[in-house]
Coordinates of C-alpha atoms in Angstrom, one line a residue:
X7 CA 0.0 0.0 0.0
X8 CA 1.1 3.6 -0.6
X9 CA 0.3 5.1 2.7
X10 CA 1.7 8.6 1.9
X11 CA 3.0 10.7 -0.9
X12 CA 4.6 14.1 -1.4
X13 CA 2.2 15.8 -3.8
X14 CA 2.2 18.9 -6.0
X15 CA 0.1 21.1 -3.7
X16 CA -0.1 24.1 -6.0
X17 CA -3.1 23.9 -8.3
X18 CA -1.5 26.3 -10.7
X19 CA 0.8 23.5 -11.9
X20 CA -2.2 21.5 -13.0
X21 CA -3.5 24.6 -14.8
X22 CA -0.1 25.1 -16.5
X23 CA 0.4 21.5 -17.6
X24 CA -3.2 20.5 -18.5
X25 CA -5.1 23.7 -19.2
X26 CA -7.4 22.8 -16.3
X27 CA -9.7 25.1 -14.3
X28 CA -9.8 25.1 -10.6
X29 CA -13.1 24.1 -9.0
X30 CA -12.8 27.0 -6.5
X31 CA -16.3 26.5 -5.1
X32 CA -15.5 23.0 -4.0
X33 CA -12.3 24.2 -2.4
X34 CA -14.2 26.9 -0.6
X35 CA -16.8 24.5 0.7
X36 CA -14.0 22.2 1.9
X37 CA -12.3 25.0 3.8
X38 CA -15.6 26.2 5.3
X39 CA -16.2 22.6 6.5
X40 CA -12.8 22.4 8.0
X41 CA -13.3 25.6 9.9
X42 CA -16.3 24.0 11.5
X43 CA -14.7 20.6 12.1
X44 CA -10.9 20.1 12.6
X45 CA -11.3 16.4 11.5
X46 CA -10.7 17.5 7.9
X47 CA -7.0 17.3 7.1
X48 CA -5.5 19.4 4.4
X49 CA -1.7 19.8 3.8
X50 CA -0.3 23.1 4.8
X51 CA 1.2 23.7 1.4
X52 CA -2.3 23.5 -0.1
X53 CA -3.4 26.2 2.3
X54 CA -0.6 28.4 1.2
X55 CA -1.4 27.9 -2.5
X56 CA -5.0 28.9 -2.0
X57 CA -4.5 31.7 0.5
X58 CA -5.0 34.3 -2.2
X59 CA -8.7 33.6 -2.2
X60 CA -10.3 35.9 0.3
X61 CA -13.0 33.4 1.4
X62 CA -10.5 30.6 1.8
X63 CA -8.1 32.8 3.6
X64 CA -10.8 33.8 6.1
X65 CA -11.7 30.1 6.6
X66 CA -8.0 29.2 7.2
X67 CA -7.7 31.9 9.8
X68 CA -10.9 30.7 11.6
X69 CA -9.6 27.1 11.5
X70 CA -6.3 28.1 13.0
X71 CA -8.0 30.1 15.8
X72 CA -10.3 27.2 16.8
X73 CA -7.5 24.6 16.4
X74 CA -5.2 26.7 18.6
X75 CA -7.8 26.9 21.3
X76 CA -8.4 23.2 21.3
X77 CA -4.7 22.4 21.4
X78 CA -4.0 24.8 24.2
X79 CA -7.0 23.4 26.2
X80 CA -5.6 19.9 25.7
X81 CA -2.1 21.0 26.8
X82 CA -3.5 22.5 29.9
X83 CA -5.4 19.3 30.8
X84 CA -2.3 17.1 30.1
X85 CA 0.0 19.4 32.2
X86 CA -2.5 19.1 35.1
X87 CA -2.5 15.3 34.6
X88 CA 1.3 15.3 34.7
X89 CA 1.5 17.4 37.8
X90 CA -1.0 15.2 39.6
X91 CA 0.9 12.1 38.7
X92 CA 4.2 13.5 39.7
X93 CA 2.7 14.5 43.0
X94 CA 1.4 11.0 43.5
X95 CA 4.8 9.5 42.7
X96 CA 6.5 11.6 45.2
X97 CA 4.3 9.9 47.9
X98 CA 4.1 6.4 46.5
X99 CA 5.1 4.8 43.2
X100 CA 2.1 3.3 41.5
X101 CA 1.6 1.8 38.0
X102 CA -1.2 4.3 37.2
X103 CA 0.8 7.3 38.2
X104 CA 3.8 6.1 36.2
X105 CA 1.6 5.5 33.1
X106 CA 0.0 8.9 33.5
X107 CA 3.4 10.6 33.5
X108 CA 4.4 8.7 30.4
X109 CA 1.1 9.4 28.5
X110 CA 0.9 13.0 29.6
X111 CA 4.5 13.7 28.7
X112 CA 4.0 12.2 25.2
X113 CA 0.8 14.1 24.6
X114 CA 2.4 17.4 25.8
X115 CA 5.2 16.9 23.3
X116 CA 2.7 16.1 20.5
X117 CA 0.5 19.1 21.3
X118 CA 3.5 21.5 21.4
X119 CA 4.7 20.2 18.1
X120 CA 1.2 20.6 16.5
X121 CA 1.0 24.2 17.8
X122 CA 4.4 25.0 16.4
X123 CA 3.4 23.6 13.0
X124 CA 0.1 25.6 13.1
X125 CA 1.9 28.8 13.8
X126 CA 4.9 28.2 11.5
X127 CA 5.0 30.5 8.4
X128 CA 7.8 28.8 6.4
X129 CA 6.9 25.8 4.3
X130 CA 8.8 22.5 4.9
X131 CA 8.9 19.4 2.8
X132 CA 6.5 17.5 5.0
X133 CA 3.9 20.2 4.4
X134 CA 3.1 18.7 1.0
X135 CA 2.5 15.2 2.2
X136 CA -0.8 13.4 2.2
X137 CA -2.0 10.4 4.2
X138 CA -5.1 8.3 4.1
X139 CA -8.1 10.5 4.9
X140 CA -6.3 13.8 3.9
X141 CA -7.4 16.0 1.0
X142 CA -5.4 16.7 -2.1
X143 CA -5.9 18.4 -5.5
X144 CA -6.9 15.9 -8.2
X145 CA -7.1 16.4 -11.9
X146 CA -10.2 15.1 -13.6
X147 CA -12.3 15.5 -16.7
X148 CA -15.9 16.3 -16.2
X149 CA -18.3 16.8 -19.2
X150 CA -15.3 17.4 -21.4
X151 CA -13.8 20.0 -19.1
X152 CA -10.6 19.5 -17.1
X153 CA -10.9 20.5 -13.4
X154 CA -8.8 20.5 -10.3
X155 CA -11.0 19.3 -7.5
X156 CA -10.1 18.7 -3.8
X157 CA -10.6 15.0 -2.9
X158 CA -10.1 12.8 0.1
X159 CA -7.3 10.2 -0.2
X160 CA -9.5 7.2 0.6
X161 CA -12.1 6.4 -2.0
X162 CA -15.7 5.6 -1.1
X163 CA -16.6 2.9 -3.5
X164 CA -20.1 3.1 -5.0
X165 CA -22.6 1.5 -2.6
X166 CA -20.4 1.9 0.4
X167 CA -21.3 3.7 3.6
X168 CA -19.1 5.3 6.2
X169 CA -19.4 2.1 8.2
X170 CA -18.1 0.1 5.2
X171 CA -15.1 2.4 5.0
X172 CA -14.3 1.8 8.7
X173 CA -14.5 -1.9 8.2
X174 CA -12.3 -1.8 5.1
X175 CA -10.0 1.2 5.5
X176 CA -7.5 0.3 2.8
X177 CA -9.5 1.8 -0.1
X178 CA -6.9 4.6 -0.6
X179 CA -5.1 2.2 -3.0
X180 CA -6.6 0.2 -5.9
X181 CA -4.6 -2.8 -7.0
X182 CA -4.5 -3.4 -10.7
X183 CA -5.4 -7.0 -9.9
X184 CA -8.7 -5.8 -8.3
X185 CA -9.8 -3.4 -11.0
X186 CA -12.3 -5.9 -12.5
X187 CA -13.7 -6.9 -9.1
X188 CA -13.7 -4.4 -6.2
X189 CA -13.2 -1.4 -8.5
X190 CA -15.4 -2.5 -11.4
X191 CA -17.9 0.4 -10.8
X192 CA -15.1 3.0 -10.9
X193 CA -12.5 1.7 -13.3
X194 CA -13.5 2.7 -16.8
X195 CA -15.8 5.4 -15.5
X196 CA -14.0 8.1 -13.4
X197 CA -10.3 8.5 -13.7
X198 CA -8.0 11.1 -12.3
X199 CA -4.3 12.1 -12.0
X200 CA -2.4 13.3 -8.9
X201 CA 1.0 14.9 -9.4
X202 CA 3.6 13.7 -6.9
X203 CA 7.4 13.9 -6.3
X204 CA 7.9 10.9 -4.1
X205 CA 6.0 8.3 -2.0
X206 CA 6.4 6.6 1.4
X207 CA 6.0 3.0 2.5
X208 CA 6.2 1.0 5.7
X209 CA 8.7 -1.9 5.4
X210 CA 10.0 -4.5 7.8
X211 CA 13.7 -4.1 8.7
X212 CA 15.0 -6.8 11.1
X213 CA 11.6 -7.2 12.7
X214 CA 11.1 -3.4 13.1
X215 CA 8.6 -1.3 11.2
X216 CA 10.4 1.6 9.4
X217 CA 9.2 4.2 6.8
X218 CA 11.1 4.5 3.6
X219 CA 10.9 7.4 1.1
X220 CA 11.1 6.5 -2.6
X221 CA 12.2 9.1 -5.1
X222 CA 12.2 8.7 -8.9
X223 CA 15.8 9.1 -10.1
X224 CA 16.5 11.5 -11.8
X225 CA 14.0 13.6 -9.8
X226 CA 10.8 14.3 -11.7
X227 CA 7.1 14.9 -11.2
X228 CA 5.0 11.7 -11.5
X229 CA 1.5 11.7 -13.1
X230 CA -0.1 9.1 -10.8
X231 CA -3.1 7.1 -12.1
X232 CA -6.1 7.4 -9.8
X233 CA -9.8 6.4 -9.6
X234 CA -12.3 8.7 -8.0
X235 CA -16.0 8.9 -6.9
X236 CA -18.4 11.6 -5.9
X237 CA -20.9 10.5 -3.2
X238 CA -24.0 12.4 -2.2
X239 CA -24.2 12.9 1.5
X240 CA -27.7 13.8 2.9
X241 CA -27.6 17.2 4.5
X242 CA -24.0 17.8 3.6
X243 CA -21.7 18.6 0.7
X244 CA -20.9 15.8 -1.7
X245 CA -17.9 13.6 -0.8
X246 CA -15.2 13.6 -3.5
X247 CA -12.7 10.9 -2.8
X248 CA -9.9 9.0 -4.7
X249 CA -7.6 6.1 -4.7
X250 CA -4.1 5.7 -6.2
X251 CA -3.7 2.7 -8.5
X252 CA -0.8 0.3 -7.5
X253 CA 1.0 -2.5 -9.3
X254 CA 3.8 -5.0 -8.6
X255 CA 6.9 -3.1 -7.7
X256 CA 10.1 -2.7 -9.8
X257 CA 13.1 -4.7 -8.6
X258 CA 14.7 -1.9 -6.5
X259 CA 11.4 -1.3 -4.6
X260 CA 10.9 -5.0 -4.0
X261 CA 14.5 -5.3 -2.8
X262 CA 13.9 -2.5 -0.3
X263 CA 11.1 -4.6 1.2
X264 CA 7.9 -3.4 -0.3
X265 CA 5.5 -5.3 -2.5
X266 CA 3.5 -2.5 -4.2
X267 CA 4.3 0.6 -6.3
X268 CA 2.3 3.5 -7.7
X269 CA 1.6 3.8 -11.4
X270 CA 3.1 6.9 -13.1
X271 CA 1.4 7.5 -16.5
X272 CA 3.1 8.5 -19.7
X273 CA 2.2 12.0 -20.9
X274 CA 1.1 10.5 -24.2
X275 CA -1.6 8.5 -22.4
X276 CA -3.1 11.3 -20.2
X277 CA -5.9 12.2 -22.6
X278 CA -7.2 8.7 -23.0
X279 CA -6.9 8.1 -19.2
X280 CA -8.9 11.1 -18.2
X281 CA -11.7 10.4 -20.7
X282 CA -12.3 6.6 -20.2
X283 CA -14.7 4.5 -22.1
X284 CA -16.0 1.6 -20.0
X285 CA -16.3 -0.5 -23.2
X286 CA -12.6 0.0 -23.8
X287 CA -11.2 -1.3 -20.5
X288 CA -8.6 -3.4 -22.4
X289 CA -7.1 -0.2 -23.8
X290 CA -7.1 1.3 -20.3
X291 CA -5.2 -1.7 -19.0
X292 CA -2.7 -1.3 -21.7
X293 CA -2.2 2.3 -20.6
X294 CA -1.5 1.1 -17.1
X295 CA 0.9 -1.6 -18.3
X296 CA 2.7 0.9 -20.5
X297 CA 3.5 3.3 -17.6
X298 CA 6.7 5.2 -17.1
X299 CA 9.5 2.9 -16.1
X300 CA 11.2 4.8 -13.3
X301 CA 14.0 3.9 -11.0
X302 CA 13.4 4.7 -7.4
X303 CA 16.1 5.5 -4.9
X304 CA 15.1 5.0 -1.3
X305 CA 16.1 6.4 2.1
X306 CA 14.8 6.4 5.7
X307 CA 12.0 9.0 5.9
X308 CA 12.9 12.0 8.1

């Protein structure tokens, strides 16, 4: 599974490369929703790219204010928990007090880090990363028009509910071997592209789970093949969501310990991929098979 990728966060690159328009209203609705619920995750670099829009900028400011208040309240509670546990340990060592010290210390460190990230102005490399459940700009073609739409990186397959997603949380990737089964209602119907510079994977190293970063060499922007859906949500905005297609890995990725790899499309196949015909799935499979053959260097993720 590709659990994370460093994406092209600036929608202007999609406009430049593909002549796409930005679906600014969908982006605005997403930012309004995040301002009301901090459960929505958007990379900081996407915030920066869209900050020129007055309505989105106001929504970002509102989100930061509410998020700061929550983090500060959580920090206050954890510091009180830590102080109480340390006071108990000074009298008598107990398992509960020791655990409270450990947990509170970890949560305080996390909270301080999140606050620093929220207040930080300079962009860092990690600010362009997405994870399952996060939102990213996705290039699609709708009614003959190319659009950049914000979508959640975990696809809600047609017919699924939120409960189905929780039961099967791995739908952020679509294996080529599953396109005719689990993804049959999406493959051949709604295709997209996400631009990314690198991807990240969990691998086992001597019995320990580590995260590796894979970079195409020489460095280049990948046009990743994706599937997407739009789900009507009663009483709320439609849910746009996507999955990245994965295939068997090239030798160097397999040697590093991972059994899947994303599928970077050739530029010559972009037009056909974005305007699929469900009666021509054989051609679409040929496009996936004829993807860019990149070499991936890897390193431990920072």
